[in-house]
Every structure is written in C-alpha cells, then in structure tokens.
C-alpha positions as YAML, in Angstrom:
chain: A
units: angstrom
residues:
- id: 1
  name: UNK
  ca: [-7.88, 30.29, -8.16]
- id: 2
  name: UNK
  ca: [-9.36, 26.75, -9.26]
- id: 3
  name: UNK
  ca: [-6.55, 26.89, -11.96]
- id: 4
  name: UNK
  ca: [-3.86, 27.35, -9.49]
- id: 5
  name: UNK
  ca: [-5.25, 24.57, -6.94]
- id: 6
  name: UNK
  ca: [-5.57, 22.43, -9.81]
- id: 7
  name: UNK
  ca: [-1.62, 22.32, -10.39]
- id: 8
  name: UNK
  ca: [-0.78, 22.39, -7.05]
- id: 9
  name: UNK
  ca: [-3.04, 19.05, -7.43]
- id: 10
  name: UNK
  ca: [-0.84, 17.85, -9.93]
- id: 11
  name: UNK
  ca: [2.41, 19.10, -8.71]
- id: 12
  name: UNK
  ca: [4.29, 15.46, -9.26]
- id: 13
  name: UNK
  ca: [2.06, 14.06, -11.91]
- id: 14
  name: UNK
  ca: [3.92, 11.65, -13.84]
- id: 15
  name: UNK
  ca: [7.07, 11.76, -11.68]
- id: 16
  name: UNK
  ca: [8.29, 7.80, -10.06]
- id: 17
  name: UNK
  ca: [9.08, 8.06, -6.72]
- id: 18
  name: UNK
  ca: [10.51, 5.90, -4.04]
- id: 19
  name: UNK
  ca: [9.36, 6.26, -0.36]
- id: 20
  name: UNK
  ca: [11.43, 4.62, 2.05]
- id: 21
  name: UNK
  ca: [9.90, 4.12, 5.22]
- id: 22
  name: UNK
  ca: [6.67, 4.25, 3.89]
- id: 23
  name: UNK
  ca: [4.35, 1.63, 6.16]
- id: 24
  name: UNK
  ca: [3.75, 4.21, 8.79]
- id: 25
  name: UNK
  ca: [4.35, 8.17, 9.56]
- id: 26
  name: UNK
  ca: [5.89, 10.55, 8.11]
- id: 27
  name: UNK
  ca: [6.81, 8.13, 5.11]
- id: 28
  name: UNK
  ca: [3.58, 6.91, 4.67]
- id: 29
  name: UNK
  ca: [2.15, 10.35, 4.75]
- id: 30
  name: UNK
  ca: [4.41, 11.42, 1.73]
- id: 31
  name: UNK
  ca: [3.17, 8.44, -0.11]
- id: 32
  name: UNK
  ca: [-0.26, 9.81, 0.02]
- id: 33
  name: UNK
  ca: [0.45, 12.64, -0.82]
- id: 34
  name: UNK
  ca: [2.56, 11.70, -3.43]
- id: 35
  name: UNK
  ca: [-0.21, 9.67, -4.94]
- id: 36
  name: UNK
  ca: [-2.88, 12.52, -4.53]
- id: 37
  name: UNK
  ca: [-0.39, 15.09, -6.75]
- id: 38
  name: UNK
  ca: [-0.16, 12.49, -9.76]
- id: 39
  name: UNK
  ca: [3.25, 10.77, -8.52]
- id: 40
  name: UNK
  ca: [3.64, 6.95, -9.49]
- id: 41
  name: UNK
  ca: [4.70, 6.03, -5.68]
- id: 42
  name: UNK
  ca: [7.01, 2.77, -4.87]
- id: 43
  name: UNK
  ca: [6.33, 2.32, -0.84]
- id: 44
  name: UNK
  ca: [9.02, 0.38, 1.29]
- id: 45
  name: UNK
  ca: [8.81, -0.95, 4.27]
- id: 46
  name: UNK
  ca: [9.63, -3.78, 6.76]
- id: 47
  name: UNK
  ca: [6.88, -4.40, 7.74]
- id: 48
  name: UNK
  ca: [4.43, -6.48, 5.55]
- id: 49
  name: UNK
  ca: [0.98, -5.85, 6.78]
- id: 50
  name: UNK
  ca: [1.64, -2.09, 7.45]
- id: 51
  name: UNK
  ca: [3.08, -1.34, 4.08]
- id: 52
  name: UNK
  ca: [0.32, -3.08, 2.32]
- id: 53
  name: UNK
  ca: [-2.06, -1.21, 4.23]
- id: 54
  name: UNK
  ca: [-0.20, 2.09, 3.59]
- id: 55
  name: UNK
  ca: [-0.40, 0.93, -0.24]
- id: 56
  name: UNK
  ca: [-4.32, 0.67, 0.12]
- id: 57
  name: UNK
  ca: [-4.45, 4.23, 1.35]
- id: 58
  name: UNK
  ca: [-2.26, 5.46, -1.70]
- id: 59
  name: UNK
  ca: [-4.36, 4.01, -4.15]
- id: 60
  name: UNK
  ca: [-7.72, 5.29, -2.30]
- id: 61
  name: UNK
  ca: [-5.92, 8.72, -2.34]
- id: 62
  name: UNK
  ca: [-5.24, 8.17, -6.22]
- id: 63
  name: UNK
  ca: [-8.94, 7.70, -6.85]
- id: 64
  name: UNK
  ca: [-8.10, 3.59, -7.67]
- id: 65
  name: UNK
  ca: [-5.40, 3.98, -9.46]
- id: 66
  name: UNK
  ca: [-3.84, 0.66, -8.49]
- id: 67
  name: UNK
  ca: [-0.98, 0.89, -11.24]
- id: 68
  name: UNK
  ca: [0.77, 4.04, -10.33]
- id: 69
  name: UNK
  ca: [1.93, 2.14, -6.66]
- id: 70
  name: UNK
  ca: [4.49, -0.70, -5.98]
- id: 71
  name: UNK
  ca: [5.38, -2.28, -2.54]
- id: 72
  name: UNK
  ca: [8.77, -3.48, -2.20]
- id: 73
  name: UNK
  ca: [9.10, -4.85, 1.47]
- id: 74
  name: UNK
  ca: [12.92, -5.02, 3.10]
- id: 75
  name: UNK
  ca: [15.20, -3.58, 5.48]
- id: 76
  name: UNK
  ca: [17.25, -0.39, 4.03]
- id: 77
  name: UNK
  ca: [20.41, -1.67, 6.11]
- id: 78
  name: UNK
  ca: [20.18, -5.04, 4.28]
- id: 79
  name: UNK
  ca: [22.17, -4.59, 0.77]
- id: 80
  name: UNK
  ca: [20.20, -6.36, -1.42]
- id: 81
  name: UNK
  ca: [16.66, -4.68, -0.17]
- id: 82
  name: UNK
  ca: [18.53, -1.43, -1.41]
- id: 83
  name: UNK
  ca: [18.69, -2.94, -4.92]
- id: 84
  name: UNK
  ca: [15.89, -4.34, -5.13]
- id: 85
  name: UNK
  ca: [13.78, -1.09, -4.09]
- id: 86
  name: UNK
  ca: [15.65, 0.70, -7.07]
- id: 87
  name: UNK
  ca: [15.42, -2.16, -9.75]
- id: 88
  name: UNK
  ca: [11.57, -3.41, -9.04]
- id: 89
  name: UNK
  ca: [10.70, 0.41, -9.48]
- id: 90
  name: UNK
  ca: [12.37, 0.71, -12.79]
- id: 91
  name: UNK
  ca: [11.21, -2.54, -13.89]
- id: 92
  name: UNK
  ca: [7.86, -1.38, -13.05]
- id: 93
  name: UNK
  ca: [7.65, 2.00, -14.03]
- id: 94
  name: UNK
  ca: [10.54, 2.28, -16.92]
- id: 95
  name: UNK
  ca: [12.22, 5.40, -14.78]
- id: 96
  name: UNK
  ca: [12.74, 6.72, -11.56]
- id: 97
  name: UNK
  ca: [12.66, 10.84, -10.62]
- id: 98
  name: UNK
  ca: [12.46, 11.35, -6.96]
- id: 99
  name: UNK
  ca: [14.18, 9.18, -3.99]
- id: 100
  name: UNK
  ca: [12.62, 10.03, -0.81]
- id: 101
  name: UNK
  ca: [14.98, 8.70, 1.90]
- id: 102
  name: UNK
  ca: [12.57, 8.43, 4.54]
- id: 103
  name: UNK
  ca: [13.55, 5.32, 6.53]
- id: 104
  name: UNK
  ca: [15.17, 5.85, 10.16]
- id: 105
  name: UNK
  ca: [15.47, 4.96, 13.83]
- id: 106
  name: UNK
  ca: [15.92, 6.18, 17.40]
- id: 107
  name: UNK
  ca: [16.57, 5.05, 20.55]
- id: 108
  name: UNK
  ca: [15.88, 7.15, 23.75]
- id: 109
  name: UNK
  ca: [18.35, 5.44, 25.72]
- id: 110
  name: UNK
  ca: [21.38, 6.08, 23.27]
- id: 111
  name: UNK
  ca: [23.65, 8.65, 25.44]
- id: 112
  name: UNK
  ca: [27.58, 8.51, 26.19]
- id: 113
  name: UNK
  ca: [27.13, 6.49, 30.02]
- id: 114
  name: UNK
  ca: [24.04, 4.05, 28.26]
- id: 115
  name: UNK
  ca: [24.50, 3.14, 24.75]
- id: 116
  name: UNK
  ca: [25.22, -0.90, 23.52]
- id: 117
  name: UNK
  ca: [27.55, -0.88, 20.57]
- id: 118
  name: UNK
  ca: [24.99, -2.51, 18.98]
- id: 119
  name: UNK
  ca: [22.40, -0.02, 19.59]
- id: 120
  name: UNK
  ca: [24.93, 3.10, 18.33]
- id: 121
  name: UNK
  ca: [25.59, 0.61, 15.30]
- id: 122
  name: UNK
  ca: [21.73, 0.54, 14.55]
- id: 123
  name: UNK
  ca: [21.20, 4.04, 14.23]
- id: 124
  name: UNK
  ca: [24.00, 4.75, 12.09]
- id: 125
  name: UNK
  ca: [23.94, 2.34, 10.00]
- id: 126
  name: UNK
  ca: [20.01, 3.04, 9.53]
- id: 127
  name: UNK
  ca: [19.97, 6.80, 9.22]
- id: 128
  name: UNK
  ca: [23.64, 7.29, 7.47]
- id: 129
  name: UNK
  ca: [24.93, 4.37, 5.52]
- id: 130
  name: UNK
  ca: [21.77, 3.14, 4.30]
- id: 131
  name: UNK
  ca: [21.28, 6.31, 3.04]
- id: 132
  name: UNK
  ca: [24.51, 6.75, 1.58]
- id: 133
  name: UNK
  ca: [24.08, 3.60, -0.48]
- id: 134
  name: UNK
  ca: [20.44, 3.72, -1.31]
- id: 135
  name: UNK
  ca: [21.67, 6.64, -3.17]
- id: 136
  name: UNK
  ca: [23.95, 5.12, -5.12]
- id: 137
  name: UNK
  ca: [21.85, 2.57, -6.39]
- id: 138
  name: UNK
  ca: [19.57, 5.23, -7.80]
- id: 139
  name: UNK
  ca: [22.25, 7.67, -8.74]
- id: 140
  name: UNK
  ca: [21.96, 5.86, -12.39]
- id: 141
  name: UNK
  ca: [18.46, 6.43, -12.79]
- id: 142
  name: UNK
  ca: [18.34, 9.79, -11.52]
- id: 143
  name: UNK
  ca: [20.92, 11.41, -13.60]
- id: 144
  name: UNK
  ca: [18.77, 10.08, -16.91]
- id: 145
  name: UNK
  ca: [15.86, 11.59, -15.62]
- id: 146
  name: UNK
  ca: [17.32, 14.96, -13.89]
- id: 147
  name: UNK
  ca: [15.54, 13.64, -11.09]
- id: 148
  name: UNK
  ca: [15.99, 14.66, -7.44]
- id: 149
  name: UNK
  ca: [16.63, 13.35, -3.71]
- id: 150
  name: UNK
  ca: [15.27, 14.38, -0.56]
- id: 151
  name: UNK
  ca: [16.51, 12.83, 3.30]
- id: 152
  name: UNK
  ca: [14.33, 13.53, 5.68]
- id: 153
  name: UNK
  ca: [16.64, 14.66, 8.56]
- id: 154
  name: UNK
  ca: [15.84, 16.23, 11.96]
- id: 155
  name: UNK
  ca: [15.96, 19.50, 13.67]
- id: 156
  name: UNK
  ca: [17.98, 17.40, 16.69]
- id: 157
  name: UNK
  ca: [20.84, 18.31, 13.86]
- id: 158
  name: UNK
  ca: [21.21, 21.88, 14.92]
- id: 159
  name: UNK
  ca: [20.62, 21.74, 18.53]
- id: 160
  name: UNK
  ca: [22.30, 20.04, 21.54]
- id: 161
  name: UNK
  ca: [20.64, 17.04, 23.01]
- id: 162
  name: UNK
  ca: [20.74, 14.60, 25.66]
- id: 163
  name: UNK
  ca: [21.08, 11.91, 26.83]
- id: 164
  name: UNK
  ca: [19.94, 10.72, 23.27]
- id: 165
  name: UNK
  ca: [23.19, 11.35, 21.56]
- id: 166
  name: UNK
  ca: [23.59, 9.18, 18.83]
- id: 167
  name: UNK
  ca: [20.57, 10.20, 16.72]
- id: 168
  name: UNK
  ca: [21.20, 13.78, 16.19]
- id: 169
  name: UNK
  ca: [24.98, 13.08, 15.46]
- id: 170
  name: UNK
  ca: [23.11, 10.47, 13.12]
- id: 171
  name: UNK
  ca: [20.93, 13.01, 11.73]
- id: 172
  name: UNK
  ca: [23.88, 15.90, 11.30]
- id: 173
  name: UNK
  ca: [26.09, 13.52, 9.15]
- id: 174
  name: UNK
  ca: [23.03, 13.43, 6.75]
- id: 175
  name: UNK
  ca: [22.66, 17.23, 6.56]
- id: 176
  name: UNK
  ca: [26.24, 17.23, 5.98]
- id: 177
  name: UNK
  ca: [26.03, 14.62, 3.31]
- id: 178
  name: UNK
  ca: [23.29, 16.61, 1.46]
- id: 179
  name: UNK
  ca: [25.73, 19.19, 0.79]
- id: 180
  name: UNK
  ca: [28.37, 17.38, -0.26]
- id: 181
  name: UNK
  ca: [26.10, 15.30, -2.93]
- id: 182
  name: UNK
  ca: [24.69, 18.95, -3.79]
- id: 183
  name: UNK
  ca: [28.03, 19.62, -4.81]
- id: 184
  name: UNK
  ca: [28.99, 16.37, -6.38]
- id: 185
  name: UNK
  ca: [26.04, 15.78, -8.22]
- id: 186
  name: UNK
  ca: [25.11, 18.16, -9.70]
- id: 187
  name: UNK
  ca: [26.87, 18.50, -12.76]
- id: 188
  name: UNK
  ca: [24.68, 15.43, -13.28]
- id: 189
  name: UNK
  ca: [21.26, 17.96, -12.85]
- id: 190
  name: UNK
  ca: [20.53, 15.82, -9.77]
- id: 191
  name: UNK
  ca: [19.29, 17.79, -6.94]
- id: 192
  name: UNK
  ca: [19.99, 16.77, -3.70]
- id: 193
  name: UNK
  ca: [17.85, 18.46, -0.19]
- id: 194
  name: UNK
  ca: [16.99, 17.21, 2.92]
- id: 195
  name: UNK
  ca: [13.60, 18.37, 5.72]
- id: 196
  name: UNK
  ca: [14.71, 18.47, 8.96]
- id: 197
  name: UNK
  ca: [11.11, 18.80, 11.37]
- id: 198
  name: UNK
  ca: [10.91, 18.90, 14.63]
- id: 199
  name: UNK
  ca: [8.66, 16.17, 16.46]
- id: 200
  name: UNK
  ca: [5.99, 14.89, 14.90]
- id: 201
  name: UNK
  ca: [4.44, 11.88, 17.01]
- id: 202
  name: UNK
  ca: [5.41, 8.74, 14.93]
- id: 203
  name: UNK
  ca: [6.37, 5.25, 15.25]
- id: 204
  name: UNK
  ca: [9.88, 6.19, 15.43]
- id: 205
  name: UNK
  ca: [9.97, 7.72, 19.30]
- id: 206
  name: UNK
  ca: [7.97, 4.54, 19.95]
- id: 207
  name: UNK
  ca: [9.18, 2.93, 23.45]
- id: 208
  name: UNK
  ca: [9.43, -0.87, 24.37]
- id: 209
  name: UNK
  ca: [6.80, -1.46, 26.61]
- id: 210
  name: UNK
  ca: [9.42, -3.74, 29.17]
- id: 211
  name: UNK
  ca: [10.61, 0.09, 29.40]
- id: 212
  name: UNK
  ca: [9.52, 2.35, 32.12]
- id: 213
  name: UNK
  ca: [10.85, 5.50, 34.51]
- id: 214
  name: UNK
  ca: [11.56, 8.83, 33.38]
- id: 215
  name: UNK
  ca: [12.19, 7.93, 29.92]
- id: 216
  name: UNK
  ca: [8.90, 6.38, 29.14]
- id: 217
  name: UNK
  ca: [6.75, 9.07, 30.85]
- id: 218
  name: UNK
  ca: [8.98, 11.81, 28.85]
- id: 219
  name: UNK
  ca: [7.96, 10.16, 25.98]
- id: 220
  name: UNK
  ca: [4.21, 10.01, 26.98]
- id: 221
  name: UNK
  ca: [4.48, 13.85, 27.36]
- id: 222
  name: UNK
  ca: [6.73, 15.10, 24.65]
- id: 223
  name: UNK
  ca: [4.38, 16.90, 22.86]
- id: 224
  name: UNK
  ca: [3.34, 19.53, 25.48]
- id: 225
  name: UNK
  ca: [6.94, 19.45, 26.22]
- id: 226
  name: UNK
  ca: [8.23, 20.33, 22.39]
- id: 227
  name: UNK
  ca: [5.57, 22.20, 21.40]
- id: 228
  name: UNK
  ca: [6.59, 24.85, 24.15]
- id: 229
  name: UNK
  ca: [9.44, 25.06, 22.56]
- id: 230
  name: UNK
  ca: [7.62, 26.57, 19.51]
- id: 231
  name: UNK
  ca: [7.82, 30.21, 18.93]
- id: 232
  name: UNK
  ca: [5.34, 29.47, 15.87]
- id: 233
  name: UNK
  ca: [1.84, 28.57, 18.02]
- id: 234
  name: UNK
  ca: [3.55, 26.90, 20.71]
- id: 235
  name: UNK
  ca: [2.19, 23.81, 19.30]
- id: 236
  name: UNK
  ca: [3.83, 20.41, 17.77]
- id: 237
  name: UNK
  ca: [3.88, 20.54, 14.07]
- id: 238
  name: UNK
  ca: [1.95, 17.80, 12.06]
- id: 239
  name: UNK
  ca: [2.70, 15.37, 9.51]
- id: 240
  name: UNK
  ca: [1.28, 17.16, 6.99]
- id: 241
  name: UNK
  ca: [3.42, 20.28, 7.02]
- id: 242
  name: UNK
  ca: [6.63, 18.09, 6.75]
- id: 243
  name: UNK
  ca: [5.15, 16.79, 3.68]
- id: 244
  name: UNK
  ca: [4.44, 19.54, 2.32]
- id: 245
  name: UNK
  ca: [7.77, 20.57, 2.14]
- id: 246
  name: UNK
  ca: [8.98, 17.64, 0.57]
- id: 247
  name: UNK
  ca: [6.17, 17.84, -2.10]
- id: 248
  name: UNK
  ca: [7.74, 20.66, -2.76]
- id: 249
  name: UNK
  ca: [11.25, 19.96, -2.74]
- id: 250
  name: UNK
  ca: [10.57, 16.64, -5.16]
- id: 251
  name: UNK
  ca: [8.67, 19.10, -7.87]
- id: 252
  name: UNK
  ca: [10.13, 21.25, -10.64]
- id: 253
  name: UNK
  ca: [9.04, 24.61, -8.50]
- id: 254
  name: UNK
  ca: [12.38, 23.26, -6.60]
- id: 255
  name: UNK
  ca: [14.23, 23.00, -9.59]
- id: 256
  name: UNK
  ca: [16.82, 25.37, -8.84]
- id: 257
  name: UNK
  ca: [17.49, 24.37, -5.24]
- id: 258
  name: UNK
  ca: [19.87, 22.39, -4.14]
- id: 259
  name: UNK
  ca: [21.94, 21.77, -0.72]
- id: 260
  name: UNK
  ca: [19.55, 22.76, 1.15]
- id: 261
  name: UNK
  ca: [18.73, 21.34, 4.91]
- id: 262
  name: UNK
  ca: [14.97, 22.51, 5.10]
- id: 263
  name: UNK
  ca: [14.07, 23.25, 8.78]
- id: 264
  name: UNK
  ca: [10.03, 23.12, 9.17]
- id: 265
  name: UNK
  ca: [10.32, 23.24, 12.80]
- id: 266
  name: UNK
  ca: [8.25, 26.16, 13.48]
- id: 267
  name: UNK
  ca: [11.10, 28.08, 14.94]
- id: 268
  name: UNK
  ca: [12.03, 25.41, 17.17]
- id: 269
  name: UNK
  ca: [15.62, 24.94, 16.27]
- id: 270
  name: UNK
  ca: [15.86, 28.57, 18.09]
- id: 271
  name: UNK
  ca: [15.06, 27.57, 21.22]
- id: 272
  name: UNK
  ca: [18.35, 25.86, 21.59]
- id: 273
  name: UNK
  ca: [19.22, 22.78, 23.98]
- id: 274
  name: UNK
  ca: [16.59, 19.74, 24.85]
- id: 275
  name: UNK
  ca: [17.36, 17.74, 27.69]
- id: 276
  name: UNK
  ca: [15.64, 14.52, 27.82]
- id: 277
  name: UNK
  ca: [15.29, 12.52, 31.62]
- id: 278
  name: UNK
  ca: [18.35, 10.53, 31.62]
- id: 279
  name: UNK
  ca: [16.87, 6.77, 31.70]
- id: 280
  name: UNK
  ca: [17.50, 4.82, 35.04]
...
C-alpha cells in the first residue's frame, strides 16, 4: 500500500508543465498538485500578485523546491504572452511535456437578446483561439518529448443553457477541437484530452459588483442550485476532483488515451437543461 501511494506521489515527477490560468482556481489548484507529484510547474497568469502568490503555494507544496516553478505573467489572448509562456519554460527547464490549457472566461449576461459584440468576442477569443494557438506554439516541444495536452472544458458543452449562451458554444468548439488534434496529432505521439466539470465555485462565475437582480442572486446561490442537479451526492463537486483527473490525464497511466472529453460532473451532464434568471 505505501508503495502504491508513493507513485501515485510521484505520478508527474520530472515531467515540465505549463498551467495556464494558474493565479487562482481550478488552475492554481493543478499547479499544486502538479508540484506535490514531482512536476516542474510554469504558472501563468494575469494577474501579478495572485500568480506570485499561487507560485509560493507550489513551492510550499514541493517541500521548497523553488527551481522546479516559473511564473510567466500575460494575457493568453495577447500573441506574444503565448510565446513567451512556451519559450521562458523551455529556456528554463530544457523541455516541455504537458500543456494544461486552463485559462478562460464567462459572462452571465452573454445570451442572444443581451450580449455586446465585444463581450461574445471575449469569450471566444479567450476559451477557443487562445487555445488554438497556445497549442501551436508548444506543438514543437511536445512532439520531442511525446508529451501531452489537456483543455479544461465544461460540462455546459453537452447540455442546453440559458441565457448564458456564448460560453458553452465556447466550451463545445474546444471539445470538438480535442478530437480533431487527437486525430491530427497523433502520429506525432502527442496526446490530446480535455475535463469538462461541472461548477466548481471559482473566480471565473465572479460578478461585477455594479451588477445586481436576478443574475447576481443566482450566482450567490448556484451551488445549492447545481448541486441538485447531482445524481452523485447531490452536492457541487470540488476543485480537487477536477484535478485529479487531469493529474491523471497529463501522466503515462494516460498514455494510451486520446480524444477524450472527460466529464467529472458527478452525473450532472444527465440532468439535462439549466436555465439561468435572464438578467434585467
């Protein structure tokens, strides 16, 4: 038994991974993680103070190991952030295995009667082209290692939502995308899957606070209202499950999966439609 946990400990040790979206959630909880199983962990972010602070907690989770982490702060959407996430990592660490494209947003008010232009551009060029082309800077890199890619995607991919429209149709060109790289990468040996949760509370379904009505006070009581939706405990999943999944995913236990959309939803994706309170 100690044997066993003892791998699991070291279930990435010696992989290089980037972490996209890495100062706070679901991004920064991979990093952790990431750091705990022996990973060498580059952490992106936009935000200075949180990413340094989410770097802190990956070295305190490697036991000090200050030389195993990077920081690389930048917006995914801006071109030259995308490069220089890929080429400070490589510079740094000599390789890179595992591309965790973590980095997203949402907007609760993004439906067909109340979406900007601007706001529908946002999303999609967030959660699908910066994707797209944060991939292909590390395509390179990844085929010399055999390395792999995971997207964290949603569970809003696979069911009818409103009024928040934009984000799941955001989130379903990435599942699609995932099998098309599957498909063209991998005579490379690059493996290409994607977790698709349901809600975990994170700074992403964050709300201006100049907003208010039904949409903020759905917000302030999603989780009773999702976790109903669970047939698995009736209860919102955490940020460690999702994790999980993608510790798994990024390790050579995975290394014959590929294409793969993996729901950790707790059954929620059978519950069919959400409605969300239109916003006044």
């Amino acid at each position: 038994m100690a044997s066993r946990r003892s791998q699991h400990n070291e279930q990435l040790k010696g992989k290089v991974c980037v972490v996209t979206g890495a100062s706070s959630g679901l991004g920064e909880s991979i990093a952790i993680m990431f750091a705990q199983r022996g990973a060498s962990v580059t952490l992106c972010g936009r935000n200075e103070d949180r990413l340094q602070a989410s770097l802190t907690l990956c070295v305190q989770a490697s036991g000090g190991q200050a030389g195993r982490f990077l920081a690389v702060s930048g917006d995914v959407v801006d071109p030259s952030a995308r490069k220089a996430i890929v080429e400070k990592t490589v510079e740094k660490f000599g390789r890179l295995d595992v591309l965790v494209a973590n980095a997203g947003v949402a907007d609760p008010q993004c439906g067909i009667l109340t979406a900007s232009e601007e706001t529908f551009d946002k999303i999609m060029n967030t959660n699908v082209k910066a994707v797209f082309f944060q991939i292909q800077e590390a395509v390179p890199h990844l085929e010399a290692s055999k390395g792999n890619i995971i997207v964290v995607s949603s569970v809003s991919s696979k069911i009818a939502s409103t009024p928040n429209i934009a984000y799941p149709m955001s989130k379903a060109a990435v599942d699609h995308m995932i099998r098309c790289l599957a498909v063209d990468l991998g005579p490379k040996e690059i493996r290409v899957n994607a977790v698709n949760p349901s809600y975990v509370p994170t700074r992403i379904h964050r709300v201006p606070s100049e907003t208010a009505g039904e949409a903020q006070e759905f917000l302030l009581n999603i989780e009773a209202m999702v976790a109903a939706k669970h047939p698995l405990g009736n209860r919102c999943i955490s940020k460690d499950a999702v994790t999980e999944a993608v510790s798994f995913l990024a390790s050579d236990a995975a290394r014959f999966i590929t294409g793969q959309c993996l729901l950790v939803d707790g059954g929620r994706h059978l519950m069919g439609f959400l409605h969300r309170p239109v916003p006044k």
